[in-house]
Amino acid sequence: MRRLLAVPYFIWMLVFVITPLLLMAGYSFLDFSGNITLNNYAEFFSGNYIKMTVSSFWYAFLITIFTLLVSYPLALAVRMTSNKTMWLLIIILPTWINLLLKTYAFIGIFGRNGVVNDIAGWLNIEGFQLLFSDAAFIIVSVYIFMPFMLLPVFNAIDDIDNNLLNAARDLGASRTEVLFKVIMPLSVEGVKTGVQVVFIPSLSLFMITRLITGNKVITLGTAIEQQFLTNENWGMGSTIGVFLILMMLIVMIFTGGSSKKQVNKI
């Protein structure tokens, strides 16, 4: 009976996961004329694509770090509130809004005549162009990915037994020691999950780079979009996609691990 229940899952995986991956891998060995070639892989290892790969990892790293720095204290604050569900709902609500609409909203906020420059004018600060900059790209990305980092981190922190925290305080630990020696070690698995769900999608961003930075920031996601939609070079686009998936798997391996709580390590 259990095997029969698993049949729809395997069919779904075969049609929507395995088959597209096999098609992409197959297209990566084809040139414009449909002939089998290895030139796509040779071109990928040229200087331009290597620089693009390093740039993608750098921006994904920055986005992940800043998202974690914002989400972790927020998760701690939500845990101490009396109505956790309401605050989580307020934080998660923006994820219900279309990503394109949120991006266009930031164009208005960061533009030359936007809210940021209006506030700068009130403070007698000369106006500046924040839109089409690296900073704008990172700010928008952090805002979009923050709920996805917050939820696993909050769940990990919220699952910590209060008796452990009380015991640490009774033994003379300060608040800082409780945070660094009890809460953080026990919430590592939540952080790992958050890093996965933020870092991996950050590698393939393309719409935000176009609208917020005017394509001044080029990532692997941008390159895939250009190869498929602009150059119509499905072979090269598939090759970049194959390497992007391999990089995502590597990230998942390094951020994976046992989900057991690390009580014995404290």
PDB file of C-alpha atoms in Angstrom:
ATOM      1  CA  MET A   1       0.000   0.000   0.000  1.00  0.00           C
ATOM      2  CA  ARG A   2       2.815   2.405   0.874  1.00  0.00           C
ATOM      3  CA  ARG A   3       4.462   1.757  -2.482  1.00  0.00           C
ATOM      4  CA  LEU A   4       1.217   2.626  -4.278  1.00  0.00           C
ATOM      5  CA  LEU A   5       0.970   5.890  -2.345  1.00  0.00           C
ATOM      6  CA  ALA A   6       4.487   6.783  -3.520  1.00  0.00           C
ATOM      7  CA  VAL A   7       3.631   6.297  -7.204  1.00  0.00           C
ATOM      8  CA  PRO A   8       2.246   9.870  -7.761  1.00  0.00           C
ATOM      9  CA  TYR A   9       5.376  11.284  -6.145  1.00  0.00           C
ATOM     10  CA  PHE A  10       7.691   9.310  -8.423  1.00  0.00           C
ATOM     11  CA  ILE A  11       5.644  10.284 -11.489  1.00  0.00           C
ATOM     12  CA  TRP A  12       5.853  13.950 -10.489  1.00  0.00           C
ATOM     13  CA  MET A  13       9.611  13.714  -9.939  1.00  0.00           C
ATOM     14  CA  LEU A  14      10.105  11.932 -13.257  1.00  0.00           C
ATOM     15  CA  VAL A  15       8.064  14.413 -15.315  1.00  0.00           C
ATOM     16  CA  PHE A  16       8.943  17.714 -13.645  1.00  0.00           C
ATOM     17  CA  VAL A  17      12.432  17.135 -12.199  1.00  0.00           C
ATOM     18  CA  ILE A  18      14.362  14.289 -13.792  1.00  0.00           C
ATOM     19  CA  THR A  19      13.162  14.780 -17.388  1.00  0.00           C
ATOM     20  CA  PRO A  20      13.922  18.559 -17.500  1.00  0.00           C
ATOM     21  CA  LEU A  21      17.377  17.923 -16.017  1.00  0.00           C
ATOM     22  CA  LEU A  22      18.126  15.259 -18.613  1.00  0.00           C
ATOM     23  CA  LEU A  23      16.913  17.557 -21.410  1.00  0.00           C
ATOM     24  CA  MET A  24      19.105  20.381 -20.149  1.00  0.00           C
ATOM     25  CA  ALA A  25      22.111  18.079 -19.895  1.00  0.00           C
ATOM     26  CA  GLY A  26      21.459  16.863 -23.438  1.00  0.00           C
ATOM     27  CA  TYR A  27      21.098  20.373 -24.893  1.00  0.00           C
ATOM     28  CA  SER A  28      24.401  21.378 -23.284  1.00  0.00           C
ATOM     29  CA  PHE A  29      26.201  19.152 -25.824  1.00  0.00           C
ATOM     30  CA  LEU A  30      24.527  20.772 -28.863  1.00  0.00           C
ATOM     31  CA  ASP A  31      25.582  23.788 -30.923  1.00  0.00           C
ATOM     32  CA  PHE A  32      23.409  26.216 -32.922  1.00  0.00           C
ATOM     33  CA  SER A  33      23.012  23.661 -35.712  1.00  0.00           C
ATOM     34  CA  GLY A  34      22.087  20.812 -33.397  1.00  0.00           C
ATOM     35  CA  ASN A  35      25.424  19.040 -33.768  1.00  0.00           C
ATOM     36  CA  ILE A  36      27.084  17.351 -30.821  1.00  0.00           C
ATOM     37  CA  THR A  37      29.965  19.442 -29.487  1.00  0.00           C
ATOM     38  CA  LEU A  38      32.028  20.170 -26.395  1.00  0.00           C
ATOM     39  CA  ASN A  39      32.597  23.809 -27.338  1.00  0.00           C
ATOM     40  CA  ASN A  40      29.945  24.980 -24.876  1.00  0.00           C
ATOM     41  CA  TYR A  41      31.886  23.528 -21.959  1.00  0.00           C
ATOM     42  CA  ALA A  42      35.163  24.877 -23.329  1.00  0.00           C
ATOM     43  CA  GLU A  43      33.614  28.336 -23.613  1.00  0.00           C
ATOM     44  CA  PHE A  44      32.241  28.143 -20.079  1.00  0.00           C
ATOM     45  CA  PHE A  45      35.757  27.736 -18.708  1.00  0.00           C
ATOM     46  CA  SER A  46      36.880  30.866 -20.527  1.00  0.00           C
ATOM     47  CA  GLY A  47      37.720  33.996 -18.553  1.00  0.00           C
ATOM     48  CA  ASN A  48      34.333  35.714 -18.860  1.00  0.00           C
ATOM     49  CA  TYR A  49      32.239  32.891 -17.435  1.00  0.00           C
ATOM     50  CA  ILE A  50      34.711  32.164 -14.653  1.00  0.00           C
ATOM     51  CA  LYS A  51      34.527  35.827 -13.603  1.00  0.00           C
ATOM     52  CA  MET A  52      30.732  35.643 -13.798  1.00  0.00           C
ATOM     53  CA  THR A  53      30.709  32.544 -11.600  1.00  0.00           C
ATOM     54  CA  VAL A  54      32.930  34.205  -8.984  1.00  0.00           C
ATOM     55  CA  SER A  55      30.743  37.314  -9.113  1.00  0.00           C
ATOM     56  CA  SER A  56      27.576  35.227  -8.633  1.00  0.00           C
ATOM     57  CA  PHE A  57      29.060  33.486  -5.595  1.00  0.00           C
ATOM     58  CA  TRP A  58      30.222  36.798  -4.132  1.00  0.00           C
ATOM     59  CA  TYR A  59      26.829  38.471  -4.421  1.00  0.00           C
ATOM     60  CA  ALA A  60      25.037  35.346  -3.158  1.00  0.00           C
ATOM     61  CA  PHE A  61      27.430  35.269  -0.190  1.00  0.00           C
ATOM     62  CA  LEU A  62      26.781  38.937   0.640  1.00  0.00           C
ATOM     63  CA  ILE A  63      23.015  38.520   0.310  1.00  0.00           C
ATOM     64  CA  THR A  64      23.068  35.441   2.564  1.00  0.00           C
ATOM     65  CA  ILE A  65      25.255  37.073   5.234  1.00  0.00           C
ATOM     66  CA  PHE A  66      23.193  40.277   5.417  1.00  0.00           C
ATOM     67  CA  THR A  67      19.948  38.310   5.402  1.00  0.00           C
ATOM     68  CA  LEU A  68      21.196  36.217   8.321  1.00  0.00           C
ATOM     69  CA  LEU A  69      22.370  39.305  10.223  1.00  0.00           C
ATOM     70  CA  VAL A  70      18.893  40.794   9.894  1.00  0.00           C
ATOM     71  CA  SER A  71      16.885  37.611  10.434  1.00  0.00           C
ATOM     72  CA  TYR A  72      18.648  36.138  13.470  1.00  0.00           C
ATOM     73  CA  PRO A  73      18.057  39.068  15.873  1.00  0.00           C
ATOM     74  CA  LEU A  74      14.523  39.371  14.495  1.00  0.00           C
ATOM     75  CA  ALA A  75      13.898  35.682  15.203  1.00  0.00           C
ATOM     76  CA  LEU A  76      15.148  36.166  18.765  1.00  0.00           C
ATOM     77  CA  ALA A  77      12.855  39.171  19.207  1.00  0.00           C
ATOM     78  CA  VAL A  78       9.816  37.316  17.842  1.00  0.00           C
ATOM     79  CA  ARG A  79      10.508  34.388  20.170  1.00  0.00           C
ATOM     80  CA  MET A  80      10.289  36.680  23.197  1.00  0.00           C
ATOM     81  CA  THR A  81       6.946  38.209  22.156  1.00  0.00           C
ATOM     82  CA  SER A  82       3.664  36.994  23.586  1.00  0.00           C
ATOM     83  CA  ASN A  83       1.948  36.711  20.192  1.00  0.00           C
ATOM     84  CA  LYS A  84       4.490  34.949  17.990  1.00  0.00           C
ATOM     85  CA  THR A  85       1.987  33.891  15.330  1.00  0.00           C
ATOM     86  CA  MET A  86       0.792  37.436  14.680  1.00  0.00           C
ATOM     87  CA  TRP A  87       4.330  38.825  14.306  1.00  0.00           C
ATOM     88  CA  LEU A  88       5.368  35.973  12.030  1.00  0.00           C
ATOM     89  CA  LEU A  89       2.306  36.613   9.883  1.00  0.00           C
ATOM     90  CA  ILE A  90       3.173  40.306   9.603  1.00  0.00           C
ATOM     91  CA  ILE A  91       6.726  39.446   8.541  1.00  0.00           C
ATOM     92  CA  ILE A  92       5.613  36.792   6.051  1.00  0.00           C
ATOM     93  CA  LEU A  93       2.798  38.871   4.491  1.00  0.00           C
ATOM     94  CA  PRO A  94       5.086  40.531   1.897  1.00  0.00           C
ATOM     95  CA  THR A  95       5.849  37.099   0.422  1.00  0.00           C
ATOM     96  CA  TRP A  96       2.218  36.951  -0.728  1.00  0.00           C
ATOM     97  CA  ILE A  97       2.818  39.940  -2.999  1.00  0.00           C
ATOM     98  CA  ASN A  98       4.102  39.311  -6.510  1.00  0.00           C
ATOM     99  CA  LEU A  99       7.899  39.583  -6.726  1.00  0.00           C
ATOM    100  CA  LEU A 100       7.700  41.847  -9.774  1.00  0.00           C
ATOM    101  CA  LEU A 101       5.431  44.306  -7.948  1.00  0.00           C
ATOM    102  CA  LYS A 102       7.796  44.477  -4.976  1.00  0.00           C
ATOM    103  CA  THR A 103      10.735  45.090  -7.285  1.00  0.00           C
ATOM    104  CA  TYR A 104       8.950  47.926  -9.081  1.00  0.00           C
ATOM    105  CA  ALA A 105       8.065  49.409  -5.676  1.00  0.00           C
ATOM    106  CA  PHE A 106      11.764  49.602  -4.839  1.00  0.00           C
ATOM    107  CA  ILE A 107      12.418  51.334  -8.158  1.00  0.00           C
ATOM    108  CA  GLY A 108      10.141  54.098  -6.925  1.00  0.00           C
ATOM    109  CA  ILE A 109      11.738  54.129  -3.489  1.00  0.00           C
ATOM    110  CA  PHE A 110      15.362  54.243  -4.697  1.00  0.00           C
ATOM    111  CA  GLY A 111      14.837  56.453  -7.756  1.00  0.00           C
ATOM    112  CA  ARG A 112      16.140  60.009  -8.110  1.00  0.00           C
ATOM    113  CA  ASN A 113      12.722  61.353  -7.071  1.00  0.00           C
ATOM    114  CA  GLY A 114      11.972  58.496  -4.701  1.00  0.00           C
ATOM    115  CA  VAL A 115      11.337  58.242  -0.974  1.00  0.00           C
ATOM    116  CA  VAL A 116      15.021  57.852  -0.076  1.00  0.00           C
ATOM    117  CA  ASN A 117      15.968  61.128  -1.758  1.00  0.00           C
ATOM    118  CA  ASP A 118      12.913  62.842  -0.260  1.00  0.00           C
ATOM    119  CA  ILE A 119      14.108  61.883   3.224  1.00  0.00           C
ATOM    120  CA  ALA A 120      17.644  62.985   2.325  1.00  0.00           C
ATOM    121  CA  GLY A 121      16.233  66.368   1.252  1.00  0.00           C
ATOM    122  CA  TRP A 122      14.452  66.816   4.570  1.00  0.00           C
ATOM    123  CA  LEU A 123      17.764  66.122   6.311  1.00  0.00           C
ATOM    124  CA  ASN A 124      19.549  68.658   4.077  1.00  0.00           C
ATOM    125  CA  ILE A 125      21.544  65.900   2.409  1.00  0.00           C
ATOM    126  CA  GLU A 126      22.288  66.221  -1.282  1.00  0.00           C
ATOM    127  CA  GLY A 127      20.314  63.776  -3.425  1.00  0.00           C
ATOM    128  CA  PHE A 128      22.063  60.683  -4.753  1.00  0.00           C
ATOM    129  CA  GLN A 129      21.369  57.865  -7.178  1.00  0.00           C
ATOM    130  CA  LEU A 130      20.848  54.661  -5.187  1.00  0.00           C
ATOM    131  CA  LEU A 131      19.043  52.863  -7.973  1.00  0.00           C
ATOM    132  CA  PHE A 132      21.225  50.921 -10.445  1.00  0.00           C
ATOM    133  CA  SER A 133      23.841  50.256  -7.758  1.00  0.00           C
ATOM    134  CA  ASP A 134      25.223  47.169  -6.018  1.00  0.00           C
ATOM    135  CA  ALA A 135      23.863  48.426  -2.695  1.00  0.00           C
ATOM    136  CA  ALA A 136      20.318  48.653  -4.070  1.00  0.00           C
ATOM    137  CA  PHE A 137      20.602  45.123  -5.451  1.00  0.00           C
ATOM    138  CA  ILE A 138      21.705  43.702  -2.096  1.00  0.00           C
ATOM    139  CA  ILE A 139      19.080  45.654  -0.120  1.00  0.00           C
ATOM    140  CA  VAL A 140      16.230  44.474  -2.350  1.00  0.00           C
ATOM    141  CA  SER A 141      17.500  40.885  -2.334  1.00  0.00           C
ATOM    142  CA  VAL A 142      17.811  40.853   1.466  1.00  0.00           C
ATOM    143  CA  TYR A 143      14.272  42.206   1.802  1.00  0.00           C
ATOM    144  CA  ILE A 144      12.885  39.538  -0.525  1.00  0.00           C
ATOM    145  CA  PHE A 145      14.755  36.594   1.034  1.00  0.00           C
ATOM    146  CA  MET A 146      14.472  37.612   4.694  1.00  0.00           C
ATOM    147  CA  PRO A 147      11.245  35.654   5.453  1.00  0.00           C
ATOM    148  CA  PHE A 148      12.803  32.496   4.013  1.00  0.00           C
ATOM    149  CA  MET A 149      15.776  32.837   6.342  1.00  0.00           C
ATOM    150  CA  LEU A 150      13.679  33.912   9.317  1.00  0.00           C
ATOM    151  CA  LEU A 151      11.299  30.935   9.406  1.00  0.00           C
ATOM    152  CA  PRO A 152      13.832  28.083   9.789  1.00  0.00           C
ATOM    153  CA  VAL A 153      15.950  30.141  12.190  1.00  0.00           C
ATOM    154  CA  PHE A 154      12.906  31.037  14.297  1.00  0.00           C
ATOM    155  CA  ASN A 155      11.698  27.417  14.371  1.00  0.00           C
ATOM    156  CA  ALA A 156      15.128  26.260  15.554  1.00  0.00           C
ATOM    157  CA  ILE A 157      15.288  28.917  18.281  1.00  0.00           C
ATOM    158  CA  ASP A 158      11.683  28.399  19.346  1.00  0.00           C
ATOM    159  CA  ASP A 159      12.273  24.658  19.770  1.00  0.00           C
ATOM    160  CA  ILE A 160      14.960  25.258  22.399  1.00  0.00           C
ATOM    161  CA  ASP A 161      13.754  24.101  25.806  1.00  0.00           C
ATOM    162  CA  ASN A 162      13.410  27.042  28.181  1.00  0.00           C
ATOM    163  CA  ASN A 163      14.738  24.798  30.965  1.00  0.00           C
ATOM    164  CA  LEU A 164      18.130  24.797  29.234  1.00  0.00           C
ATOM    165  CA  LEU A 165      18.179  28.595  29.185  1.00  0.00           C
ATOM    166  CA  ASN A 166      17.064  28.826  32.812  1.00  0.00           C
ATOM    167  CA  ALA A 167      19.681  26.270  33.839  1.00  0.00           C
ATOM    168  CA  ALA A 168      22.411  28.257  32.090  1.00  0.00           C
ATOM    169  CA  ARG A 169      21.352  31.433  33.913  1.00  0.00           C
ATOM    170  CA  ASP A 170      21.149  29.611  37.270  1.00  0.00           C
ATOM    171  CA  LEU A 171      24.728  28.413  36.715  1.00  0.00           C
ATOM    172  CA  GLY A 172      25.883  32.009  36.365  1.00  0.00           C
ATOM    173  CA  ALA A 173      25.898  32.482  32.592  1.00  0.00           C
ATOM    174  CA  SER A 174      25.316  36.024  31.386  1.00  0.00           C
ATOM    175  CA  ARG A 175      22.877  36.850  28.581  1.00  0.00           C
ATOM    176  CA  THR A 176      25.754  37.029  26.129  1.00  0.00           C
ATOM    177  CA  GLU A 177      27.042  33.625  27.220  1.00  0.00           C
ATOM    178  CA  VAL A 178      23.562  32.118  26.958  1.00  0.00           C
ATOM    179  CA  LEU A 179      23.262  33.484  23.426  1.00  0.00           C
ATOM    180  CA  PHE A 180      26.663  32.335  22.178  1.00  0.00           C
ATOM    181  CA  LYS A 181      27.019  29.082  24.137  1.00  0.00           C
ATOM    182  CA  VAL A 182      23.439  27.782  24.257  1.00  0.00           C
ATOM    183  CA  ILE A 183      21.096  29.410  21.744  1.00  0.00           C
ATOM    184  CA  MET A 184      23.466  29.663  18.784  1.00  0.00           C
ATOM    185  CA  PRO A 185      24.788  26.062  18.955  1.00  0.00           C
ATOM    186  CA  LEU A 186      21.241  24.716  19.249  1.00  0.00           C
ATOM    187  CA  SER A 187      20.000  26.803  16.308  1.00  0.00           C
ATOM    188  CA  VAL A 188      22.779  25.805  13.881  1.00  0.00           C
ATOM    189  CA  GLU A 189      20.507  23.475  11.901  1.00  0.00           C
ATOM    190  CA  GLY A 190      17.986  26.263  11.370  1.00  0.00           C
ATOM    191  CA  VAL A 191      20.774  28.554  10.166  1.00  0.00           C
ATOM    192  CA  LYS A 192      21.983  25.872   7.750  1.00  0.00           C
ATOM    193  CA  THR A 193      18.497  25.498   6.306  1.00  0.00           C
ATOM    194  CA  GLY A 194      18.146  29.267   6.000  1.00  0.00           C
ATOM    195  CA  VAL A 195      21.503  29.520   4.241  1.00  0.00           C
ATOM    196  CA  GLN A 196      20.394  26.878   1.743  1.00  0.00           C
ATOM    197  CA  VAL A 197      17.075  28.514   0.889  1.00  0.00           C
ATOM    198  CA  VAL A 198      18.728  31.938   0.477  1.00  0.00           C
ATOM    199  CA  PHE A 199      22.151  31.238  -1.016  1.00  0.00           C
ATOM    200  CA  ILE A 200      20.994  28.795  -3.692  1.00  0.00           C
ATOM    201  CA  PRO A 201      18.286  31.033  -5.241  1.00  0.00           C
ATOM    202  CA  SER A 202      20.637  34.032  -4.944  1.00  0.00           C
ATOM    203  CA  LEU A 203      23.011  32.357  -7.391  1.00  0.00           C
ATOM    204  CA  SER A 204      20.418  32.446 -10.160  1.00  0.00           C
ATOM    205  CA  LEU A 205      18.804  35.878  -9.725  1.00  0.00           C
ATOM    206  CA  PHE A 206      18.130  37.638 -13.011  1.00  0.00           C
ATOM    207  CA  MET A 207      14.974  39.757 -12.863  1.00  0.00           C
ATOM    208  CA  ILE A 208      16.172  41.869  -9.931  1.00  0.00           C
ATOM    209  CA  THR A 209      19.544  42.428 -11.582  1.00  0.00           C
ATOM    210  CA  ARG A 210      17.804  43.782 -14.674  1.00  0.00           C
ATOM    211  CA  LEU A 211      15.272  46.052 -12.954  1.00  0.00           C
ATOM    212  CA  ILE A 212      17.274  47.268  -9.947  1.00  0.00           C
ATOM    213  CA  THR A 213      20.801  47.437 -11.379  1.00  0.00           C
ATOM    214  CA  GLY A 214      20.065  47.845 -15.086  1.00  0.00           C
ATOM    215  CA  ASN A 215      22.119  44.683 -15.755  1.00  0.00           C
ATOM    216  CA  LYS A 216      25.206  46.285 -14.168  1.00  0.00           C
ATOM    217  CA  VAL A 217      25.312  43.214 -11.932  1.00  0.00           C
ATOM    218  CA  ILE A 218      25.710  40.097 -14.066  1.00  0.00           C
ATOM    219  CA  THR A 219      25.070  36.702 -12.487  1.00  0.00           C
ATOM    220  CA  LEU A 220      24.766  33.182 -13.849  1.00  0.00           C
ATOM    221  CA  GLY A 221      20.987  33.610 -13.818  1.00  0.00           C
ATOM    222  CA  THR A 222      21.326  36.698 -16.007  1.00  0.00           C
ATOM    223  CA  ALA A 223      23.619  34.794 -18.393  1.00  0.00           C
ATOM    224  CA  ILE A 224      21.121  31.922 -18.693  1.00  0.00           C
ATOM    225  CA  GLU A 225      18.308  34.355 -19.481  1.00  0.00           C
ATOM    226  CA  GLN A 226      20.387  36.102 -22.148  1.00  0.00           C
ATOM    227  CA  GLN A 227      21.474  32.845 -23.785  1.00  0.00           C
ATOM    228  CA  PHE A 228      17.945  31.441 -23.985  1.00  0.00           C
ATOM    229  CA  LEU A 229      15.886  34.555 -24.737  1.00  0.00           C
ATOM    230  CA  THR A 230      18.302  36.961 -26.451  1.00  0.00           C
ATOM    231  CA  ASN A 231      20.979  34.846 -28.142  1.00  0.00           C
ATOM    232  CA  GLU A 232      18.681  31.809 -28.531  1.00  0.00           C
ATOM    233  CA  ASN A 233      21.716  29.656 -27.823  1.00  0.00           C
ATOM    234  CA  TRP A 234      20.041  26.841 -25.926  1.00  0.00           C
ATOM    235  CA  GLY A 235      23.247  24.817 -25.823  1.00  0.00           C
ATOM    236  CA  MET A 236      25.242  27.468 -23.967  1.00  0.00           C
ATOM    237  CA  GLY A 237      22.303  28.335 -21.738  1.00  0.00           C
ATOM    238  CA  SER A 238      21.923  24.671 -20.798  1.00  0.00           C
ATOM    239  CA  THR A 239      25.656  24.386 -20.123  1.00  0.00           C
ATOM    240  CA  ILE A 240      25.515  27.293 -17.665  1.00  0.00           C
ATOM    241  CA  GLY A 241      22.434  25.705 -16.102  1.00  0.00           C
ATOM    242  CA  VAL A 242      24.247  22.379 -15.643  1.00  0.00           C
ATOM    243  CA  PHE A 243      27.124  24.073 -13.813  1.00  0.00           C
ATOM    244  CA  LEU A 244      24.685  26.142 -11.743  1.00  0.00           C
ATOM    245  CA  ILE A 245      22.923  22.976 -10.584  1.00  0.00           C
ATOM    246  CA  LEU A 246      26.259  21.348  -9.743  1.00  0.00           C
ATOM    247  CA  MET A 247      27.209  24.402  -7.675  1.00  0.00           C
ATOM    248  CA  MET A 248      23.872  24.263  -5.873  1.00  0.00           C
ATOM    249  CA  LEU A 249      24.441  20.595  -5.036  1.00  0.00           C
ATOM    250  CA  ILE A 250      27.884  21.430  -3.636  1.00  0.00           C
ATOM    251  CA  VAL A 251      26.361  24.160  -1.463  1.00  0.00           C
ATOM    252  CA  MET A 252      23.694  21.729  -0.211  1.00  0.00           C
ATOM    253  CA  ILE A 253      26.386  19.172   0.685  1.00  0.00           C
ATOM    254  CA  PHE A 254      28.448  21.709   2.642  1.00  0.00           C
ATOM    255  CA  THR A 255      25.426  23.172   4.454  1.00  0.00           C
ATOM    256  CA  GLY A 256      23.808  19.788   5.075  1.00  0.00           C
ATOM    257  CA  GLY A 257      24.318  17.560   8.041  1.00  0.00           C
ATOM    258  CA  SER A 258      22.524  15.904  10.862  1.00  0.00           C
ATOM    259  CA  SER A 259      19.323  17.522  12.074  1.00  0.00           C
ATOM    260  CA  LYS A 260      19.881  16.241  15.615  1.00  0.00           C
ATOM    261  CA  LYS A 261      20.092  18.888  18.268  1.00  0.00           C
ATOM    262  CA  GLN A 262      23.628  19.472  19.488  1.00  0.00           C
ATOM    263  CA  VAL A 263      22.932  19.440  23.184  1.00  0.00           C
ATOM    264  CA  ASN A 264      26.035  17.391  23.934  1.00  0.00           C
ATOM    265  CA  LYS A 265      28.268  20.013  22.300  1.00  0.00           C
ATOM    266  CA  ILE A 266      27.328  22.774  24.696  1.00  0.00           C
TER     267      ILE A 266
END
